[in-house]
Amino acid sequence: MRKLTREYTSTHGFYSEYNWGQRFGSTVIPLEIWDCPGNITVETLGTPLSHFRTIIFVIDIRDLYNQAIAKLVDFVIAAYHVNPNIHFEVFVHKVERLQEDDKVENFRQINERVLDRLIEYSPEYEQLPLVFQMTSVFDHSLHQAFSRVLLKLIGSLPYLEDLLNVFCANSQSPKAYLFDIRSRLYVATDASPVDTMTHDLCCDYLQMLNSFGSLYRSASGSGVRHIAPSASESSEGPEVSDRQAARRRRKELFFPSAAALLHSTHPGTALTYHLITEHLALLALMPTPVFESKRGLIEYNVVFFREGVQEIYEVEQQVRSGG
Amino acid sequence: MKKKVLLMGASGSGKTSMRSLIFSNNPASMTARLGATIDVEQNHVRFLGDLILNLWDCGGQDAFMDGYLTTQRSTIFQHVGVMIYVFDVETTEMNKDLEYYRDCLDGLRSHSKDAGVFLLVHKMDLVKNPADVFAKKRKDLVTATGDTPATVFGTSIYDESLYKAWSSIVHTLIPNAAVLTKHLRTFAQICSAAEVVLFERTTFLVIATSHQEGDTSNDMMPTRYERTSELIKAFKHSCTRVREEFHTLELELPDFTAVLDEMTRNTYVLVVAHNPHVETAAIKINVRMARKRFEELQGDTL
């Protein structure tokens, strides 16, 4: 799976192409990200567009000039020509630079101009599933936008979502996410609508936990617990019995967890964190009284959730390694 | 108990931003909106319940400075517990700054000879070689201060250094810090904890810790206290942004177990254990049982 990102700004980008494949290689979704310089065109790309599953086009929200929009339209047409199933996402970026009314107006205009040009090219292009999102690095909108893009690329998404739905129903959780801890992008969430405020709170919570983890570590390493091994250890050798052995080993291992209790409204909300695989964590909200009185059951549910996700992960690993 | 804290320094050196970050729960990003302070802004900040920090944020513009040093001299410099003088690390008028500083020091010595002196070399985030630059500034400032003992810190609102400086400053204003430390050590032993830290509830400045000077048996990160202040403050702010109020935190991580909970009306306690058999629920029970004792301690001596 490959994803192409292309930035077009009025001052041309100066990054050269590079491969992010390694970094994302060992989570649930192995991604290869191509970050392209601003002056690139369909011809100068060097690789046919058919190699990519998703194209993200970043456009500055203040850039209403025709050049940027023309480039975007060129890419859209070229992409859908070679692969009608390609995902084309437009990030209307740097929205922090504008006031609220201007933001909405510019966003609408960019959207409209692109569609107008596409329809001019061919009336059937009106139905293209082009997605526009407003983004900024100064809040969590970029994380949410990237998460939404990622969700479309995850093959096992329906299974992960099912697991989350079952977990939420049985733990009285109104919302839960499966986050990639390093990027703080979520790879799955339950069926309830995604509320920006709780998403942002979870991102901040994860960031705080990531930083906190190293503060009180004893350099001499006393009391360090055994944590989950990397997946590569458990994906070699004969399949079935090895998976069972891996499962037995996992039962003895330690998985970090945390809970923040918040109390603005009377019952209060517990924001729980449980590490699921070495890269993924379950972040769930639940009413504080439920968390406090039914702690054992929640932990029990998490164990099953974890086993489900790890099994999905193991199968994916095997498929990828050609097993 | 009232303690007067003078916050002085040239215009634009960052005094009001500091105050906003530490005492008003505003994030660093919001300080850009603050304007120049006109004359003296007096704020009474309740700290630890019974300790009132009478913060005098003195506008740094020349006209005001001249006023403080002449007509208002005794009003400004009497009954001072601590003077905090802020220097902008990037200042182009170091000589003028030093001159005003020496004048203020003079005023302080005449009217409050026992006051503590703290010098903050601020906006260190703008500097390329912070260690070298700080060493040089420190040397200049210590020379300018002469006989009076003064502590110099390098600070920035964009990292934990500001929390470190202010925690140290406030620590000198707390009358029973030594007693608190002793009790925290006892509490740490009871909990089989590696460390116990007491924070003030609103500012999250460190009041006391169970850490013993020279104790290297735990060898944890030296900046952990101020980093904790910074991280928790930021998270508290994230919570209020979504209209939630942060209450407690418990962590079971690979390297330690920790509980951050309310201790008294005005303090939070962080208990950190390296022993993997210590359960968070057990720590919480101990905290609950220790509350009364710590409330008494606070009430007794403030």
Tab-separated table of C-alpha atoms in Angstrom, chain A residues 45-295:
chain	number	residue	atom	x	y	z
A	45	LEU	CA	6.533	11.963	-10.491
A	46	GLY	CA	8.557	9.096	-11.917
A	47	THR	CA	6.063	6.412	-10.949
A	48	PRO	CA	2.674	5.698	-12.462
A	49	LEU	CA	-0.223	6.886	-10.300
A	50	SER	CA	-1.649	3.374	-10.403
A	51	HIS	CA	0.897	2.412	-7.703
A	52	PHE	CA	-0.866	4.488	-5.088
A	53	ARG	CA	-3.946	3.747	-3.018
A	54	THR	CA	-4.404	7.248	-1.708
A	55	ILE	CA	-3.359	10.713	-2.760
A	56	ILE	CA	-3.405	13.552	-0.265
A	57	PHE	CA	-3.203	16.989	-1.826
A	58	VAL	CA	-2.379	19.819	0.579
A	59	ILE	CA	-3.534	23.288	-0.384
A	60	ASP	CA	-3.124	26.475	1.644
A	61	ILE	CA	-6.587	27.794	2.552
A	62	ARG	CA	-5.579	31.277	1.472
A	63	ASP	CA	-4.536	30.052	-1.954
A	64	LEU	CA	-7.563	30.748	-4.125
A	65	TYR	CA	-5.421	31.387	-7.190
A	66	ASN	CA	-5.932	29.288	-10.231
A	67	GLN	CA	-2.510	27.701	-10.352
A	68	ALA	CA	-2.908	25.591	-7.237
A	69	ILE	CA	-6.423	24.559	-8.139
A	70	ALA	CA	-5.413	23.709	-11.710
A	71	LYS	CA	-2.620	21.429	-10.424
A	72	LEU	CA	-5.052	19.743	-8.072
A	73	VAL	CA	-7.532	19.144	-10.881
A	74	ASP	CA	-4.765	17.751	-13.143
A	75	PHE	CA	-3.834	15.244	-10.492
A	76	VAL	CA	-7.419	14.269	-9.796
A	77	ILE	CA	-8.113	13.603	-13.466
A	78	ALA	CA	-4.880	11.680	-13.967
A	79	ALA	CA	-5.461	9.622	-10.809
A	80	TYR	CA	-9.035	8.583	-11.530
A	81	HIS	CA	-8.080	7.711	-15.092
A	82	VAL	CA	-5.671	5.015	-13.992
A	83	ASN	CA	-7.519	3.872	-10.890
A	84	PRO	CA	-11.188	4.734	-10.403
A	85	ASN	CA	-10.975	3.313	-6.887
A	86	ILE	CA	-8.206	5.589	-5.698
A	87	HIS	CA	-8.838	7.680	-2.577
A	88	PHE	CA	-8.231	11.340	-3.234
A	89	GLU	CA	-8.114	13.557	-0.157
A	90	VAL	CA	-7.684	17.300	-0.092
A	91	PHE	CA	-6.317	18.919	3.060
A	92	VAL	CA	-7.225	22.603	3.067
A	93	HIS	CA	-4.398	23.588	5.347
A	94	LYS	CA	-3.144	26.405	7.613
A	95	VAL	CA	-6.695	27.307	8.601
A	96	GLU	CA	-5.398	29.009	11.744
A	97	ARG	CA	-4.397	31.956	9.552
A	98	LEU	CA	-8.002	33.000	8.885
A	99	GLN	CA	-10.989	34.175	10.913
A	100	GLU	CA	-13.975	31.874	11.258
A	101	ASP	CA	-16.137	33.406	8.511
A	102	ASP	CA	-13.261	33.617	6.041
A	103	LYS	CA	-12.330	30.030	6.786
A	104	VAL	CA	-15.754	28.738	5.866
A	105	GLU	CA	-15.987	30.963	2.797
A	106	ASN	CA	-12.549	30.056	1.410
A	107	PHE	CA	-13.112	26.373	2.078
A	108	ARG	CA	-16.382	26.526	0.200
A	109	GLN	CA	-14.778	28.399	-2.691
A	110	ILE	CA	-11.896	25.982	-3.097
A	111	ASN	CA	-14.335	23.088	-3.017
A	112	GLU	CA	-16.568	24.758	-5.588
A	113	ARG	CA	-13.810	25.759	-7.982
A	114	VAL	CA	-12.350	22.290	-8.028
A	115	LEU	CA	-15.718	20.698	-8.685
A	116	ASP	CA	-16.549	23.243	-11.380
A	117	ARG	CA	-13.382	22.427	-13.270
A	118	LEU	CA	-13.916	18.710	-12.918
A	119	ILE	CA	-17.450	18.971	-14.258
A	120	GLU	CA	-16.107	21.060	-17.157
A	121	TYR	CA	-13.782	18.196	-17.979
A	122	SER	CA	-16.465	15.569	-17.745
A	123	PRO	CA	-19.967	15.635	-16.212
A	124	GLU	CA	-19.523	12.212	-14.610
A	125	TYR	CA	-16.687	13.606	-12.460
A	126	GLU	CA	-19.298	15.388	-10.391
A	127	GLN	CA	-19.847	12.133	-8.546
A	128	LEU	CA	-16.214	11.558	-7.638
A	129	PRO	CA	-15.745	10.776	-3.947
A	130	LEU	CA	-13.346	13.666	-3.373
A	131	VAL	CA	-12.941	14.474	0.324
A	132	PHE	CA	-12.053	17.969	1.533
A	133	GLN	CA	-10.954	18.581	5.122
A	134	MET	CA	-9.817	21.709	6.947
A	135	THR	CA	-6.527	21.157	8.760
A	136	SER	CA	-3.984	22.992	10.878
A	137	VAL	CA	-0.872	21.954	12.789
A	138	PHE	CA	-1.904	24.181	15.677
A	139	ASP	CA	-4.743	21.993	16.846
A	140	HIS	CA	-5.723	18.354	16.474
A	141	SER	CA	-7.577	18.739	13.164
A	142	LEU	CA	-4.594	17.374	11.256
A	143	HIS	CA	-4.541	14.258	13.428
A	144	GLN	CA	-8.232	13.717	12.895
A	145	ALA	CA	-7.915	14.232	9.143
A	146	PHE	CA	-5.013	11.790	8.853
A	147	SER	CA	-6.852	9.282	11.031
A	148	ARG	CA	-9.836	9.444	8.705
A	149	VAL	CA	-7.568	8.801	5.719
A	150	LEU	CA	-5.960	5.878	7.514
A	151	LEU	CA	-9.285	4.314	8.386
A	152	LYS	CA	-9.992	3.808	4.699
A	153	LEU	CA	-6.720	1.956	4.240
A	154	ILE	CA	-7.065	-0.557	7.008
A	155	GLY	CA	-8.277	-3.853	5.651
A	156	SER	CA	-9.144	-5.264	9.029
A	157	LEU	CA	-11.107	-2.205	10.030
A	158	PRO	CA	-14.547	-3.855	10.257
A	159	TYR	CA	-13.158	-6.475	12.669
A	160	LEU	CA	-11.434	-3.890	14.824
A	161	GLU	CA	-14.575	-1.784	14.868
A	162	ASP	CA	-16.645	-4.804	15.860
A	163	LEU	CA	-14.294	-5.532	18.737
A	164	LEU	CA	-14.588	-1.931	19.879
A	165	ASN	CA	-18.378	-1.975	19.629
A	166	VAL	CA	-18.582	-5.096	21.737
A	167	PHE	CA	-16.152	-3.649	24.258
A	168	CYS	CA	-18.106	-0.399	24.535
A	169	ALA	CA	-21.437	-2.156	24.918
A	170	ASN	CA	-20.099	-4.359	27.692
A	171	SER	CA	-18.122	-1.726	29.555
A	172	GLN	CA	-20.688	1.084	29.369
A	173	SER	CA	-18.214	3.148	27.407
A	174	PRO	CA	-19.736	5.913	25.269
A	175	LYS	CA	-16.573	6.193	23.166
A	176	ALA	CA	-13.390	4.251	22.603
A	177	TYR	CA	-10.468	4.543	20.196
A	178	LEU	CA	-7.624	2.315	19.146
A	179	PHE	CA	-4.706	4.738	18.804
A	180	ASP	CA	-1.254	4.284	17.330
A	181	ILE	CA	0.717	5.608	20.310
A	182	ARG	CA	3.576	7.237	18.504
A	183	SER	CA	1.685	9.097	15.808
A	184	ARG	CA	-1.429	9.616	17.933
A	185	LEU	CA	-3.578	8.745	14.943
A	186	TYR	CA	-6.474	6.440	15.650
A	187	VAL	CA	-6.820	3.315	13.528
A	188	ALA	CA	-10.323	2.403	14.635
A	189	THR	CA	-13.172	3.672	16.753
A	190	ASP	CA	-16.600	2.398	17.811
A	191	ALA	CA	-19.808	3.174	15.941
A	192	SER	CA	-20.786	6.232	17.993
A	193	PRO	CA	-20.089	9.571	16.280
A	194	VAL	CA	-16.590	11.022	16.632
A	195	ASP	CA	-16.770	14.127	18.767
A	196	THR	CA	-13.844	16.478	18.140
A	197	MET	CA	-13.578	17.437	21.813
A	198	THR	CA	-13.192	13.900	23.128
A	199	HIS	CA	-10.835	13.043	20.269
A	200	ASP	CA	-8.622	16.019	21.144
A	201	LEU	CA	-8.716	15.150	24.843
A	202	CYS	CA	-7.603	11.597	24.056
A	203	CYS	CA	-4.745	12.910	21.875
A	204	ASP	CA	-3.567	15.186	24.694
A	205	TYR	CA	-3.914	12.398	27.237
A	206	LEU	CA	-1.818	10.083	25.084
A	207	GLN	CA	0.816	12.757	24.622
A	208	MET	CA	0.987	13.330	28.373
A	209	LEU	CA	1.328	9.600	29.079
A	210	ASN	CA	4.045	9.203	26.445
A	211	SER	CA	6.091	11.971	28.089
A	212	PHE	CA	5.386	10.865	31.641
A	213	GLY	CA	6.610	7.350	31.019
A	214	SER	CA	10.291	8.229	31.123
A	215	LEU	CA	10.289	10.671	34.041
A	216	TYR	CA	10.419	8.380	37.041
A	217	ARG	CA	12.307	5.545	35.444
A	218	SER	CA	15.101	4.305	37.620
A	219	ALA	CA	18.319	4.308	35.578
A	220	SER	CA	19.429	1.179	37.376
A	221	GLY	CA	16.298	-0.531	36.133
A	222	SER	CA	14.965	-1.895	39.398
A	223	GLY	CA	11.408	-3.150	39.200
A	224	VAL	CA	11.120	-3.033	35.429
A	225	ARG	CA	8.321	-5.212	34.216
A	226	HIS	CA	8.337	-7.537	31.281
A	227	ILE	CA	6.524	-6.011	28.357
A	228	ALA	CA	5.122	-7.403	25.128
A	229	PRO	CA	7.741	-8.751	22.709
A	230	SER	CA	7.841	-7.472	19.130
A	231	ALA	CA	5.633	-9.293	16.689
A	232	SER	CA	8.547	-10.694	14.694
A	233	GLU	CA	9.280	-13.111	17.495
A	234	SER	CA	5.939	-14.808	17.261
A	235	SER	CA	5.449	-15.076	13.522
A	236	GLU	CA	8.020	-17.730	12.618
A	237	GLY	CA	7.775	-21.499	12.604
A	238	PRO	CA	4.712	-23.746	12.305
A	239	GLU	CA	1.593	-21.636	12.529
A	240	VAL	CA	-1.011	-23.082	14.843
A	241	SER	CA	0.987	-24.389	17.787
A	242	ASP	CA	3.253	-21.376	17.681
A	243	ARG	CA	0.291	-19.044	17.923
A	244	GLN	CA	-0.947	-20.929	20.942
A	245	ALA	CA	2.479	-20.730	22.510
A	246	ALA	CA	2.582	-16.999	21.828
A	247	ARG	CA	-0.787	-16.600	23.466
A	248	ARG	CA	0.366	-18.458	26.548
A	249	ARG	CA	3.470	-16.299	26.731
A	250	ARG	CA	1.388	-13.167	26.425
A	251	LYS	CA	-0.738	-14.135	29.393
A	252	GLU	CA	2.312	-13.862	31.593
A	253	LEU	CA	3.375	-10.514	30.264
A	254	PHE	CA	2.614	-7.084	31.595
A	255	PHE	CA	0.672	-4.457	29.667
A	256	PRO	CA	0.787	-0.862	30.886
A	257	SER	CA	-2.441	0.884	31.791
A	258	ALA	CA	-3.524	4.218	33.208
A	259	ALA	CA	-6.675	6.041	34.211
A	260	ALA	CA	-7.407	9.749	34.589
A	261	LEU	CA	-10.513	10.646	36.521
A	262	LEU	CA	-12.251	13.826	35.475
A	263	HIS	CA	-15.112	15.347	37.360
A	264	SER	CA	-16.950	18.293	35.948
A	265	THR	CA	-20.374	16.673	35.978
A	266	HIS	CA	-21.631	14.650	38.896
A	267	PRO	CA	-20.892	11.054	37.993
A	268	GLY	CA	-17.529	11.993	36.485
A	269	THR	CA	-15.686	10.432	33.567
A	270	ALA	CA	-12.781	8.022	33.628
A	271	LEU	CA	-10.351	8.222	30.724
A	272	THR	CA	-8.705	4.821	30.550
A	273	TYR	CA	-5.601	3.713	28.680
A	274	HIS	CA	-4.577	0.117	28.045
A	275	LEU	CA	-1.690	-0.964	25.870
A	276	ILE	CA	-2.903	-3.541	23.361
A	277	THR	CA	0.102	-4.238	21.139
A	278	GLU	CA	3.463	-2.508	21.263
A	279	HIS	CA	2.109	0.210	18.972
A	280	LEU	CA	-1.590	0.348	19.724
A	281	ALA	CA	-3.467	1.472	22.801
A	282	LEU	CA	-7.134	1.341	23.731
A	283	LEU	CA	-8.375	4.692	24.996
A	284	ALA	CA	-11.879	4.554	26.390
A	285	LEU	CA	-14.159	6.885	28.270
A	286	MET	CA	-16.506	5.509	30.877
A	287	PRO	CA	-18.495	6.780	33.850
A	288	THR	CA	-16.291	6.927	36.954
A	289	PRO	CA	-18.630	4.864	39.170
A	290	VAL	CA	-18.557	2.091	36.553
A	291	PHE	CA	-14.776	2.204	36.365
A	292	GLU	CA	-14.388	2.172	40.132
A	293	SER	CA	-16.949	-0.450	41.066
A	294	LYS	CA	-16.590	-2.767	38.076
A	295	ARG	CA	-12.826	-2.490	37.680
